[in-house]
Short mmCIF file of C-alpha atoms in Angstrom, two decimals:
data_model
loop_
_atom_site.label_atom_id
_atom_site.label_comp_id
_atom_site.label_asym_id
_atom_site.label_seq_id
_atom_site.Cartn_x
_atom_site.Cartn_y
_atom_site.Cartn_z
CA MET F 941 -112.79 109.60 -106.78
CA PHE F 942 -110.31 111.38 -109.01
CA LEU F 943 -106.66 111.15 -110.15
CA THR F 944 -104.70 112.96 -112.84
CA ILE F 945 -101.43 112.08 -114.60
CA THR F 946 -99.60 114.93 -116.34
CA THR F 947 -96.46 114.93 -118.46
CA THR F 948 -94.59 117.56 -120.45
CA GLY F 949 -92.77 117.12 -123.73
CA THR F 950 -90.79 118.55 -126.61
CA PRO F 951 -91.27 118.42 -130.40
CA GLU F 952 -88.99 115.36 -130.46
CA ARG F 953 -90.80 113.67 -127.54
CA PRO F 954 -94.33 115.12 -127.50
CA ALA F 955 -96.33 114.94 -124.29
CA THR F 956 -99.16 113.24 -126.20
CA ASP F 957 -97.04 110.06 -126.15
CA LEU F 958 -98.93 109.59 -122.88
CA GLY F 959 -101.84 108.37 -125.02
CA PHE F 960 -99.71 105.56 -126.45
CA LEU F 961 -98.47 104.59 -122.99
CA LEU F 962 -101.96 104.48 -121.47
CA HIS F 963 -103.52 102.91 -124.60
CA LYS F 964 -106.22 105.61 -124.44
CA HIS F 965 -106.56 108.16 -127.26
CA PRO F 966 -106.35 111.82 -126.10
CA GLU F 967 -109.22 112.85 -128.38
CA LYS F 968 -111.67 110.41 -126.82
CA SER F 969 -113.53 110.11 -123.55
CA GLN F 970 -113.98 106.48 -122.57
CA ALA F 971 -115.96 104.65 -119.88
CA PHE F 972 -115.23 101.23 -118.38
CA SER F 973 -117.48 99.14 -116.16
CA THR F 974 -116.07 97.88 -112.87
CA SER F 975 -117.55 95.71 -110.13
CA TYR F 976 -118.35 98.79 -108.05
CA GLY F 977 -119.18 101.48 -110.59
CA THR F 978 -117.88 103.15 -113.75
CA ALA F 979 -114.36 104.38 -114.53
CA HIS F 980 -114.02 107.30 -116.96
CA VAL F 981 -110.80 108.25 -118.76
CA LEU F 982 -110.54 111.70 -120.33
CA TYR F 983 -107.87 114.25 -121.24
CA PRO F 984 -108.46 117.80 -119.91
CA GLU F 985 -105.46 118.97 -121.98
CA ALA F 986 -103.42 117.32 -124.73
CA ASP F 987 -100.76 118.94 -126.90
CA ALA F 988 -97.09 118.43 -127.64
CA GLU F 989 -95.97 120.51 -124.65
CA ARG F 990 -98.33 119.24 -121.94
CA CYS F 991 -100.76 116.36 -121.66
CA THR F 992 -103.00 115.36 -118.74
CA ALA F 993 -104.98 112.14 -118.41
CA ALA F 994 -107.68 111.93 -115.76
CA LEU F 995 -109.25 108.87 -114.18
CA LEU F 996 -112.66 109.49 -112.61
CA LEU F 997 -114.24 106.61 -110.72
CA GLU F 998 -117.98 106.79 -110.03
CA VAL F 999 -118.68 104.34 -107.20
CA ASP F 1000 -122.05 102.64 -106.81
CA ALA F 1001 -122.43 102.68 -103.01
CA VAL F 1002 -125.23 100.08 -103.09
CA ALA F 1003 -123.15 97.65 -105.18
CA LEU F 1004 -120.22 98.19 -102.85
CA VAL F 1005 -122.26 97.19 -99.81
CA ARG F 1006 -123.90 94.22 -101.52
CA ARG F 1007 -120.65 92.79 -102.89
CA GLY F 1008 -118.11 94.06 -100.37
CA LYS F 1009 -116.89 92.91 -96.98
CA GLY F 1010 -119.54 95.01 -95.24
CA LYS F 1011 -122.41 92.87 -96.48
CA GLY F 1012 -124.45 91.34 -93.72
CA ARG F 1013 -123.15 93.49 -90.85
CA GLY F 1014 -126.09 94.01 -88.56
CA GLY F 1015 -126.62 96.19 -85.52
CA ALA F 1016 -128.19 99.53 -84.91
CA PRO F 1017 -129.81 101.55 -87.71
CA ASP F 1018 -126.90 104.01 -87.62
CA ALA F 1019 -124.47 101.15 -88.30
CA ALA F 1020 -126.54 99.98 -91.25
CA LEU F 1021 -126.70 103.51 -92.63
CA ALA F 1022 -122.92 103.86 -92.31
CA GLN F 1023 -122.50 101.14 -94.91
CA TYR F 1024 -124.05 103.46 -97.48
CA VAL F 1025 -122.89 106.83 -96.20
CA ASN F 1026 -119.09 106.84 -96.10
CA ASP F 1027 -116.01 108.17 -97.92
CA ARG F 1028 -115.69 105.33 -100.43
CA PRO F 1029 -117.14 107.19 -103.45
CA TYR F 1030 -114.88 110.21 -102.89
CA ALA F 1031 -111.47 109.36 -101.39
CA ALA F 1032 -108.79 107.37 -103.23
CA SER F 1033 -108.49 103.84 -101.89
CA SER F 1034 -108.19 100.22 -103.02
CA LEU F 1035 -111.19 100.92 -105.27
CA LEU F 1036 -109.12 103.39 -107.27
CA ALA F 1037 -106.09 101.05 -107.21
CA VAL F 1038 -108.14 98.23 -108.74
CA ALA F 1039 -109.53 100.64 -111.35
CA LEU F 1040 -105.98 101.70 -112.24
CA SER F 1041 -104.90 98.09 -112.79
CA GLY F 1042 -108.00 97.31 -114.85
CA VAL F 1043 -108.15 100.40 -117.03
CA PHE F 1044 -104.39 100.85 -117.45
CA SER F 1045 -103.29 97.19 -117.30
CA SER F 1046 -100.97 97.35 -120.34
CA ALA F 1047 -99.41 100.58 -119.11
CA MET F 1048 -98.78 99.05 -115.68
CA LYS F 1049 -97.06 96.06 -117.30
CA GLY F 1050 -94.90 98.39 -119.40
CA THR F 1051 -96.08 97.17 -122.80
CA CYS F 1052 -96.87 99.24 -125.89
CA THR F 1053 -97.17 97.41 -129.21
CA ALA F 1054 -97.42 100.57 -131.31
CA ARG F 1055 -94.37 102.24 -129.72
CA PRO F 1056 -92.38 99.52 -127.88
CA GLU F 1057 -89.55 101.89 -126.98
CA LEU F 1058 -91.78 104.26 -124.95
CA PRO F 1059 -92.46 102.22 -121.78
CA GLN F 1060 -88.74 102.00 -120.95
CA GLN F 1061 -88.23 105.76 -121.11
CA ALA F 1062 -88.34 107.87 -117.95
CA ARG F 1063 -90.34 111.04 -118.44
CA PRO F 1064 -91.52 114.07 -116.42
CA LEU F 1065 -94.56 113.01 -114.42
CA ARG F 1066 -96.94 114.84 -112.13
CA ILE F 1067 -99.64 112.85 -110.38
CA GLU F 1068 -102.32 114.54 -108.32
CA VAL F 1069 -104.86 112.92 -105.99
CA PRO F 1070 -107.21 115.56 -104.52
CA ALA F 1071 -108.57 113.42 -101.69
CA LEU F 1072 -106.52 110.61 -100.20
CA PRO F 1073 -107.08 108.97 -96.80
CA ALA F 1074 -103.75 108.83 -94.96
CA ARG F 1075 -103.76 106.83 -91.75
CA GLY F 1076 -100.43 107.98 -90.41
CA GLY F 1077 -100.58 111.55 -91.67
CA PRO F 1078 -98.41 113.51 -94.09
CA GLY F 1079 -95.24 112.10 -92.54
CA LEU F 1080 -96.16 108.56 -93.56
CA VAL F 1081 -97.08 109.71 -97.06
CA ARG F 1082 -93.60 111.16 -97.50
CA SER F 1083 -91.87 108.10 -96.03
CA LEU F 1084 -93.69 105.88 -98.52
CA PHE F 1085 -93.16 107.88 -101.72
CA GLU F 1086 -89.90 109.81 -101.26
CA PRO F 1087 -87.63 106.70 -101.19
CA LEU F 1088 -89.05 105.82 -104.62
CA GLY F 1089 -87.74 109.01 -106.23
CA TRP F 1090 -90.82 111.23 -105.91
CA THR F 1091 -90.89 114.85 -104.86
CA VAL F 1092 -93.88 114.85 -102.53
CA THR F 1093 -96.28 117.72 -101.80
CA VAL F 1094 -98.86 116.71 -99.23
CA GLU F 1095 -101.46 119.08 -97.79
CA PRO F 1096 -103.77 118.03 -94.93
CA VAL F 1097 -107.46 118.67 -95.56
CA ALA F 1098 -109.21 120.52 -92.72
CA LEU F 1099 -112.20 118.91 -91.07
CA ASP F 1100 -114.13 122.08 -91.82
CA ALA F 1101 -112.68 125.15 -93.53
CA GLU F 1102 -115.04 127.40 -91.55
CA PHE F 1103 -113.86 125.98 -88.24
CA PRO F 1104 -110.06 125.65 -88.42
CA GLU F 1105 -109.90 125.08 -84.67
CA TRP F 1106 -111.37 121.63 -85.31
CA GLY F 1107 -108.05 120.62 -86.82
CA ASP F 1108 -107.19 118.44 -89.80
CA SER F 1109 -109.01 115.40 -91.08
CA ARG F 1110 -107.28 112.15 -91.97
CA TYR F 1111 -107.43 113.15 -95.65
CA VAL F 1112 -104.71 114.85 -97.67
CA ARG F 1113 -104.22 116.34 -101.11
CA LEU F 1114 -101.24 114.63 -102.71
CA VAL F 1115 -99.00 115.78 -105.57
CA LEU F 1116 -96.15 113.56 -106.78
CA GLU F 1117 -93.51 114.80 -109.22
CA SER F 1118 -90.57 113.01 -110.80
CA SER F 1119 -88.53 113.00 -114.01
CA ARG F 1120 -86.65 109.76 -113.23
CA LEU F 1121 -89.44 107.18 -113.35
CA THR F 1122 -91.29 105.38 -116.10
CA LEU F 1123 -95.07 105.50 -116.22
CA ALA F 1124 -95.25 101.77 -115.45
CA GLU F 1125 -93.22 102.29 -112.27
CA ALA F 1126 -95.45 105.18 -111.23
CA LEU F 1127 -98.63 103.17 -111.71
CA ARG F 1128 -97.25 100.22 -109.74
CA HIS F 1129 -96.33 102.55 -106.88
CA LEU F 1130 -99.89 103.87 -106.77
CA TYR F 1131 -101.45 100.41 -107.07
CA VAL F 1132 -99.69 99.27 -103.90
CA LEU F 1133 -99.53 102.43 -101.82
CA LEU F 1134 -103.06 103.82 -102.22
CA PRO F 1135 -104.66 100.99 -100.21
CA VAL F 1136 -101.67 101.02 -97.83
CA LEU F 1137 -102.36 104.65 -96.90
CA ASP F 1138 -106.07 103.93 -96.50
CA ASP F 1139 -105.14 100.85 -94.44
CA ALA F 1140 -108.23 99.05 -95.72
CA LYS F 1141 -109.44 97.06 -98.71
CA HIS F 1142 -112.90 96.79 -100.15
CA TYR F 1143 -112.56 93.07 -100.92
CA TRP F 1144 -111.48 89.90 -99.14
CA VAL F 1145 -107.72 89.44 -99.16
CA ALA F 1146 -106.99 85.96 -100.50
CA PRO F 1147 -103.57 84.22 -100.77
CA ASP F 1148 -103.16 85.36 -104.39
CA GLU F 1149 -102.78 88.92 -103.07
CA VAL F 1150 -99.20 87.99 -102.15
CA ASP F 1151 -98.41 87.36 -105.83
CA LYS F 1152 -100.08 90.63 -106.81
CA LEU F 1153 -98.00 92.52 -104.25
CA LEU F 1154 -94.73 90.98 -105.41
CA ARG F 1155 -95.49 91.63 -109.07
CA ALA F 1156 -96.36 95.28 -108.46
CA GLY F 1157 -93.49 95.70 -105.98
CA GLU F 1158 -90.83 94.20 -108.23
CA GLY F 1159 -87.75 96.40 -108.40
CA TRP F 1160 -88.61 98.65 -105.44
CA LEU F 1161 -90.42 96.92 -102.57
CA PRO F 1162 -87.57 94.57 -101.47
CA GLN F 1163 -85.37 97.61 -100.73
CA HIS F 1164 -88.04 99.97 -99.39
CA PRO F 1165 -87.37 101.14 -95.80
CA GLU F 1166 -91.10 100.78 -94.98
CA GLN F 1167 -91.36 97.31 -96.50
CA LYS F 1168 -92.84 95.70 -93.39
CA LEU F 1169 -95.57 98.32 -92.96
CA ILE F 1170 -96.42 98.25 -96.67
CA THR F 1171 -96.67 94.47 -96.72
CA SER F 1172 -98.75 94.23 -93.57
CA ARG F 1173 -101.25 96.92 -94.57
CA TYR F 1174 -101.53 95.77 -98.19
CA LEU F 1175 -102.43 92.27 -96.97
CA SER F 1176 -104.95 93.66 -94.43
CA ARG F 1177 -102.71 92.63 -91.54
CA ARG F 1178 -103.26 88.94 -92.21
CA TRP F 1179 -100.30 87.49 -90.35
CA SER F 1180 -99.82 84.29 -92.37
CA LEU F 1181 -99.87 86.12 -95.72
CA THR F 1182 -97.63 88.89 -94.42
CA ARG F 1183 -95.05 86.38 -93.22
CA GLN F 1184 -95.12 84.57 -96.56
CA ALA F 1185 -94.68 87.82 -98.48
CA MET F 1186 -91.84 89.00 -96.23
CA GLU F 1187 -89.99 85.71 -96.72
CA ARG F 1188 -90.28 85.94 -100.49
CA LEU F 1189 -89.24 89.61 -100.51
CA GLU F 1190 -86.21 88.74 -98.39
CA LEU F 1191 -85.15 86.07 -100.87
CA VAL F 1192 -85.44 88.59 -103.71
CA ARG F 1193 -83.29 91.07 -101.80
CA LEU F 1194 -80.69 88.42 -101.02
CA ALA F 1195 -80.53 87.29 -104.62
CA GLU F 1196 -80.00 90.84 -105.85
CA ALA F 1197 -77.36 91.44 -103.17
CA ASP F 1198 -75.51 88.30 -104.26
CA ASP F 1199 -75.49 89.56 -107.85
CA SER F 1200 -74.00 92.87 -106.70
CA GLU F 1201 -71.27 90.99 -104.83
CA VAL F 1202 -70.20 89.24 -108.02
CA GLU F 1203 -70.27 92.54 -109.89
CA GLU F 1204 -68.06 94.16 -107.23
CA ILE F 1205 -65.47 91.40 -107.61
CA ASP F 1206 -65.51 91.70 -111.40
CA ASN F 1207 -65.22 95.50 -111.21
CA ALA F 1208 -62.29 95.26 -108.83
CA VAL F 1209 -60.46 93.07 -111.31
CA GLU F 1210 -61.16 95.51 -114.15
CA ALA F 1211 -59.60 98.27 -112.04
CA GLU F 1212 -56.19 96.54 -112.06
CA THR F 1213 -53.56 98.43 -114.10
CA GLU F 1214 -52.55 97.08 -117.47
CA THR F 1215 -48.93 96.64 -116.33
CA GLU F 1216 -49.87 94.31 -113.48
CA GLU F 1217 -50.64 90.66 -114.01
CA ARG F 1218 -54.36 90.30 -113.38
CA PRO F 1219 -55.25 87.47 -110.98
CA THR F 1220 -58.16 85.24 -111.89
CA PRO F 1221 -61.22 86.62 -110.07
CA LEU F 1222 -62.52 84.48 -107.26
CA ALA F 1223 -65.96 84.38 -108.95
CA VAL F 1224 -64.35 82.80 -112.03
CA GLN F 1225 -62.34 80.34 -109.93
CA ARG F 1226 -65.55 79.37 -108.17
CA ARG F 1227 -67.39 78.71 -111.45
CA ASP F 1228 -64.46 76.67 -112.77
CA ALA F 1229 -64.41 74.57 -109.58
CA ILE F 1230 -68.16 73.96 -109.84
CA ILE F 1231 -67.96 72.91 -113.50
CA ALA F 1232 -65.05 70.57 -112.71
CA ALA F 1233 -67.00 68.93 -109.86
CA LEU F 1234 -70.09 68.56 -112.03
CA GLY F 1235 -67.99 66.93 -114.74
CA THR F 1236 -66.49 64.48 -112.24
CA SER F 1237 -69.98 63.55 -111.00
CA GLY F 1238 -71.10 62.68 -114.54
CA ALA F 1239 -74.09 65.04 -114.33
CA SER F 1240 -75.76 66.11 -117.56
CA ARG F 1241 -78.98 67.71 -116.23
CA VAL F 1242 -78.12 70.51 -113.78
CA LEU F 1243 -80.04 72.93 -111.55
CA ASP F 1244 -78.51 76.30 -110.69
CA LEU F 1245 -80.49 77.25 -107.57
CA GLY F 1246 -80.27 80.97 -106.89
CA CYS F 1247 -78.92 81.55 -110.39
CA GLY F 1248 -78.99 85.35 -110.10
CA GLN F 1249 -78.04 87.01 -113.36
CA GLY F 1250 -77.04 83.75 -115.05
CA GLN F 1251 -73.23 83.77 -114.96
CA LEU F 1252 -72.97 80.08 -114.10
CA VAL F 1253 -75.75 79.10 -116.51
CA GLN F 1254 -73.86 80.91 -119.27
CA ALA F 1255 -70.64 79.03 -118.43
CA LEU F 1256 -72.44 75.66 -118.32
CA LEU F 1257 -73.99 76.26 -121.74
CA LYS F 1258 -70.50 76.39 -123.26
CA ASP F 1259 -69.84 72.81 -122.15
CA PRO F 1260 -71.62 70.18 -124.31
CA ARG F 1261 -71.55 67.65 -121.43
CA PHE F 1262 -74.48 69.48 -119.86
CA THR F 1263 -77.56 68.70 -121.93
CA GLU F 1264 -80.11 70.50 -119.72
CA ILE F 1265 -79.45 73.52 -117.52
CA VAL F 1266 -82.17 75.08 -115.38
CA GLY F 1267 -81.70 78.41 -113.63
CA VAL F 1268 -84.01 79.09 -110.69
CA ASP F 1269 -84.27 82.38 -108.85
CA VAL F 1270 -86.87 84.17 -106.75
CA SER F 1271 -86.18 87.52 -108.45
CA ILE F 1272 -87.98 88.23 -111.73
CA ARG F 1273 -85.56 91.10 -112.27
CA ALA F 1274 -82.54 88.81 -111.97
CA LEU F 1275 -84.10 86.29 -114.36
CA THR F 1276 -84.80 89.05 -116.88
CA ILE F 1277 -81.15 90.11 -116.76
CA ALA F 1278 -80.09 86.47 -117.08
CA SER F 1279 -82.29 86.07 -120.15
CA ARG F 1280 -80.65 89.11 -121.73
CA ARG F 1281 -77.17 87.89 -120.79
CA LEU F 1282 -77.87 84.53 -122.43
CA LYS F 1283 -79.56 86.18 -125.44
CA LEU F 1284 -82.40 83.66 -125.24
CA ASP F 1285 -84.48 85.57 -127.77
CA ARG F 1286 -81.71 85.15 -130.38
CA MET F 1287 -80.47 81.72 -129.39
CA GLY F 1288 -80.68 78.87 -131.91
CA GLU F 1289 -83.40 76.29 -131.40
CA ARG F 1290 -80.98 73.48 -130.49
CA GLN F 1291 -79.12 75.58 -127.93
CA ALA F 1292 -82.31 77.06 -126.52
CA SER F 1293 -83.67 73.57 -125.85
CA ARG F 1294 -80.82 73.05 -123.35
CA VAL F 1295 -81.67 75.93 -121.02
CA LYS F 1296 -84.66 77.01 -118.93
CA LEU F 1297 -85.16 79.86 -116.47
CA PHE F 1298 -87.99 79.97 -114.00
CA GLN F 1299 -88.97 81.71 -110.78
CA GLY F 1300 -88.99 79.75 -107.55
CA SER F 1301 -88.28 80.08 -103.85
CA LEU F 1302 -85.81 77.74 -102.18
CA ALA F 1303 -87.74 78.04 -98.93
CA TYR F 1304 -90.51 75.86 -100.38
CA THR F 1305 -90.64 72.45 -102.02
CA ASP F 1306 -91.11 72.56 -105.79
CA LYS F 1307 -92.02 69.55 -107.92
CA ARG F 1308 -90.29 71.13 -110.91
CA LEU F 1309 -86.90 70.57 -109.22
CA GLY F 1310 -87.22 66.77 -109.05
CA GLY F 1311 -85.35 64.32 -111.26
CA TYR F 1312 -82.12 66.24 -111.98
CA ASP F 1313 -78.60 64.86 -111.80
CA ALA F 1314 -77.09 67.74 -109.87
CA ALA F 1315 -77.96 71.00 -108.12
CA VAL F 1316 -75.69 73.95 -107.36
CA LEU F 1317 -76.09 76.40 -104.46
CA SER F 1318 -73.33 78.89 -105.17
CA GLU F 1319 -72.94 81.62 -102.52
CA VAL F 1320 -76.56 81.27 -101.40
CA ILE F 1321 -76.76 79.89 -97.87
CA GLU F 1322 -74.85 82.74 -96.20
CA HIS F 1323 -77.62 85.16 -97.24
CA LEU F 1324 -80.23 83.31 -95.20
CA ASP F 1325 -80.98 83.67 -91.52
CA LEU F 1326 -79.83 80.53 -89.73
CA PRO F 1327 -83.37 79.53 -88.61
CA ARG F 1328 -84.41 79.37 -92.28
CA LEU F 1329 -81.67 76.97 -93.39
CA PRO F 1330 -83.71 73.84 -92.49
CA ALA F 1331 -86.43 74.88 -94.98
CA LEU F 1332 -83.86 75.21 -97.77
CA GLU F 1333 -82.22 71.96 -96.69
CA TYR F 1334 -85.47 70.02 -96.97
CA ALA F 1335 -86.49 71.63 -100.28
CA VAL F 1336 -83.18 70.60 -101.89
CA PHE F 1337 -81.99 67.44 -100.10
CA GLY F 1338 -85.32 66.07 -98.87
CA SER F 1339 -87.69 66.93 -101.75
CA ALA F 1340 -85.74 67.56 -104.99
CA ARG F 1341 -83.02 64.97 -104.11
CA PRO F 1342 -80.57 65.31 -107.02
CA ARG F 1343 -77.75 62.73 -107.10
CA THR F 1344 -75.15 65.46 -106.53
CA VAL F 1345 -75.41 68.78 -104.68
CA LEU F 1346 -72.65 71.41 -104.68
CA VAL F 1347 -72.68 74.13 -102.01
CA THR F 1348 -70.15 76.97 -101.92
CA THR F 1349 -69.84 79.58 -99.17
CA PRO F 1350 -67.16 82.01 -97.90
CA ASN F 1351 -64.53 80.80 -95.43
CA VAL F 1352 -64.55 83.43 -92.68
CA GLU F 1353 -61.05 82.43 -91.53
CA TYR F 1354 -59.63 83.73 -94.81
CA ASN F 1355 -61.04 87.23 -94.23
CA VAL F 1356 -57.84 88.32 -92.45
CA ARG F 1357 -56.11 88.05 -95.84
CA TRP F 1358 -58.32 90.75 -97.39
CA GLU F 1359 -56.45 94.00 -96.77
CA SER F 1360 -59.48 96.16 -97.56
CA LEU F 1361 -61.82 94.27 -95.21
CA PRO F 1362 -62.04 95.77 -91.68
CA ALA F 1363 -61.49 93.33 -88.84
CA GLY F 1364 -64.70 91.64 -87.71
CA HIS F 1365 -66.63 92.54 -90.88
CA VAL F 1366 -68.20 90.05 -93.28
CA ARG F 1367 -67.38 90.25 -96.99
CA HIS F 1368 -70.77 91.53 -98.01
CA GLY F 1369 -73.18 93.65 -96.01
CA ASP F 1370 -76.01 91.22 -96.70
CA HIS F 1371 -74.29 88.10 -95.38
CA ARG F 1372 -76.11 86.81 -92.30
CA PHE F 1373 -73.18 84.64 -91.31
CA GLU F 1374 -69.83 83.43 -92.58
CA TRP F 1375 -68.65 80.06 -91.33
CA THR F 1376 -65.27 78.70 -90.36
CA ARG F 1377 -64.18 75.48 -92.05
CA GLU F 1378 -65.17 73.49 -88.98
CA GLU F 1379 -68.63 75.09 -88.80
CA PHE F 1380 -69.28 74.43 -92.48
CA ARG F 1381 -68.13 70.82 -92.18
CA THR F 1382 -70.33 70.27 -89.13
CA TRP F 1383 -73.42 71.63 -90.92
CA ALA F 1384 -72.72 69.75 -94.16
CA GLY F 1385 -72.04 66.50 -92.31
CA ALA F 1386 -75.34 66.72 -90.44
CA VAL F 1387 -77.26 67.47 -93.65
CA ALA F 1388 -75.64 64.51 -95.41
CA GLU F 1389 -76.43 62.20 -92.51
CA ARG F 1390 -80.09 63.24 -92.36
CA HIS F 1391 -80.75 62.77 -96.08
CA GLY F 1392 -78.57 59.82 -97.12
CA TYR F 1393 -75.67 61.60 -98.78
CA GLY F 1394 -71.93 61.39 -98.47
CA VAL F 1395 -69.97 64.65 -98.47
CA GLU F 1396 -66.47 65.75 -99.46
CA PHE F 1397 -64.88 69.18 -99.19
CA VAL F 1398 -62.98 71.00 -101.92
CA PRO F 1399 -60.98 74.25 -101.49
CA VAL F 1400 -61.71 77.04 -104.01
CA GLY F 1401 -59.00 79.63 -104.55
CA PRO F 1402 -55.52 79.69 -103.01
CA ASP F 1403 -55.41 77.25 -100.07
CA ASP F 1404 -53.57 79.17 -97.36
CA PRO F 1405 -51.74 76.81 -94.97
CA GLU F 1406 -52.93 78.82 -91.96
CA VAL F 1407 -56.45 79.99 -92.76
CA GLY F 1408 -57.51 77.78 -95.67
CA PRO F 1409 -59.11 78.84 -99.00
CA PRO F 1410 -61.28 81.96 -99.54
CA THR F 1411 -64.23 79.79 -100.62
CA GLN F 1412 -65.16 76.37 -99.34
CA MET F 1413 -67.19 73.89 -101.37
CA ALA F 1414 -69.06 70.81 -100.18
CA VAL F 1415 -69.77 68.06 -102.73
CA PHE F 1416 -72.74 65.94 -101.62
CA SER F 1417 -73.20 62.59 -103.37
CA MET F 1418 -76.24 60.40 -102.80
CA ARG F 1419 -75.28 57.10 -101.24
CA THR F 1420 -75.98 53.89 -103.16
CA THR F 1421 -77.95 51.06 -101.58
CA ASN F 1422 -74.74 49.14 -100.81
CA GLU F 1423 -73.22 52.17 -99.13
CA LYS F 1424 -76.33 52.68 -97.01
CA GLU F 1425 -76.32 49.03 -95.95
CA ALA F 1426 -72.61 49.15 -95.11
CA LYS F 1427 -73.09 52.28 -93.01
CA ALA F 1428 -76.05 50.74 -91.20
CA ALA F 1429 -73.97 47.62 -90.42
#
């Protein structure tokens, strides 16, 4: 089982930097033990102009049978023999993917202590896999790799070169080339897609495989056109795990789409001419309205659920009334950007003690969200499919139960006032719905009734006498014991 990674360089950026990125010296040949054999790393060529690293995996077929899923399969002698005589030692599969993650773990994470600037740099890459099982043929190989920025060369391997009339086997020779990707991105692509193409894994797929998939797929899998196929095959078609992974990927995509919506609004404002009076962006008006409502509620410990890139967290940090601010988002990428926006690594100790960022999904209950004064869901609900709203509702109002909950969402009636918005279109391509004022009030009233809250509605932005404000905000306040008794009476 064999794979090569080649890069080219210049005197200023020598190709031998590949050794730093892989944490394997070009002048050495190294061997690493794995559960199913031995992985060898060597460099067939290494100079400033061109450097190639090779990973050779020697598979112990007996160990594979004894420790793998095939152990204990009985039947005819031919079936027993097939456990030992197969393509596993020769064709790239999940065995090679696991070896990649074990041998090149630091490179896959994008870390390099000696040269910390290198992992973030895109560089010319050529990856070759001589024998790759491809259930789906060359067309599927291209549809998996080309959307990620690879130039793909895929050649079917004949069943027998002496008998071309027998046709092609299910194996291909694969060459990937790109100058726009980092090595870490390339390795994560391979880690996920090698077992996807083989459509099999050599080990039992447990629930933690979902976390592995999301970590390796961060930044590319939520937007991939073959996301469903990749997820299903990677998780060995286990329906419950596939559904869980798809839900979490959808939340990541929605969070990133919401961030882009805010950026579009901000960019539109920047495009105004200097001679015109610039209106306050709706995103800023929304944050101001949220901060005002939080101040009125007396909240000091606040959750920003679906915090995205941290714009609201940043605004809350400027107000000393808020002693603890927690940003929660399903997207690691968004949280990384939020951390940079807030300059957490340079923040003073006292200020840093006021803010936390952590990953979480609003579709599931989370004990970390309990005990806070207030929670904010700013432009979140409209990105969810309607059947999934009850899960979010219970996670926030039924489980976390902050004293105050603020929910903002677009008012679809106001859309006729946007000159650039075609009739019948929602404001953002990723919105699953946009509610009228009556629809929003009906939903919010039912949520409040089910969970023991009162609710009031606040307009955000100019309140048009005919169509209302561009954004509508519901302020949920937990009822006191006296209020509950009075309502019951």
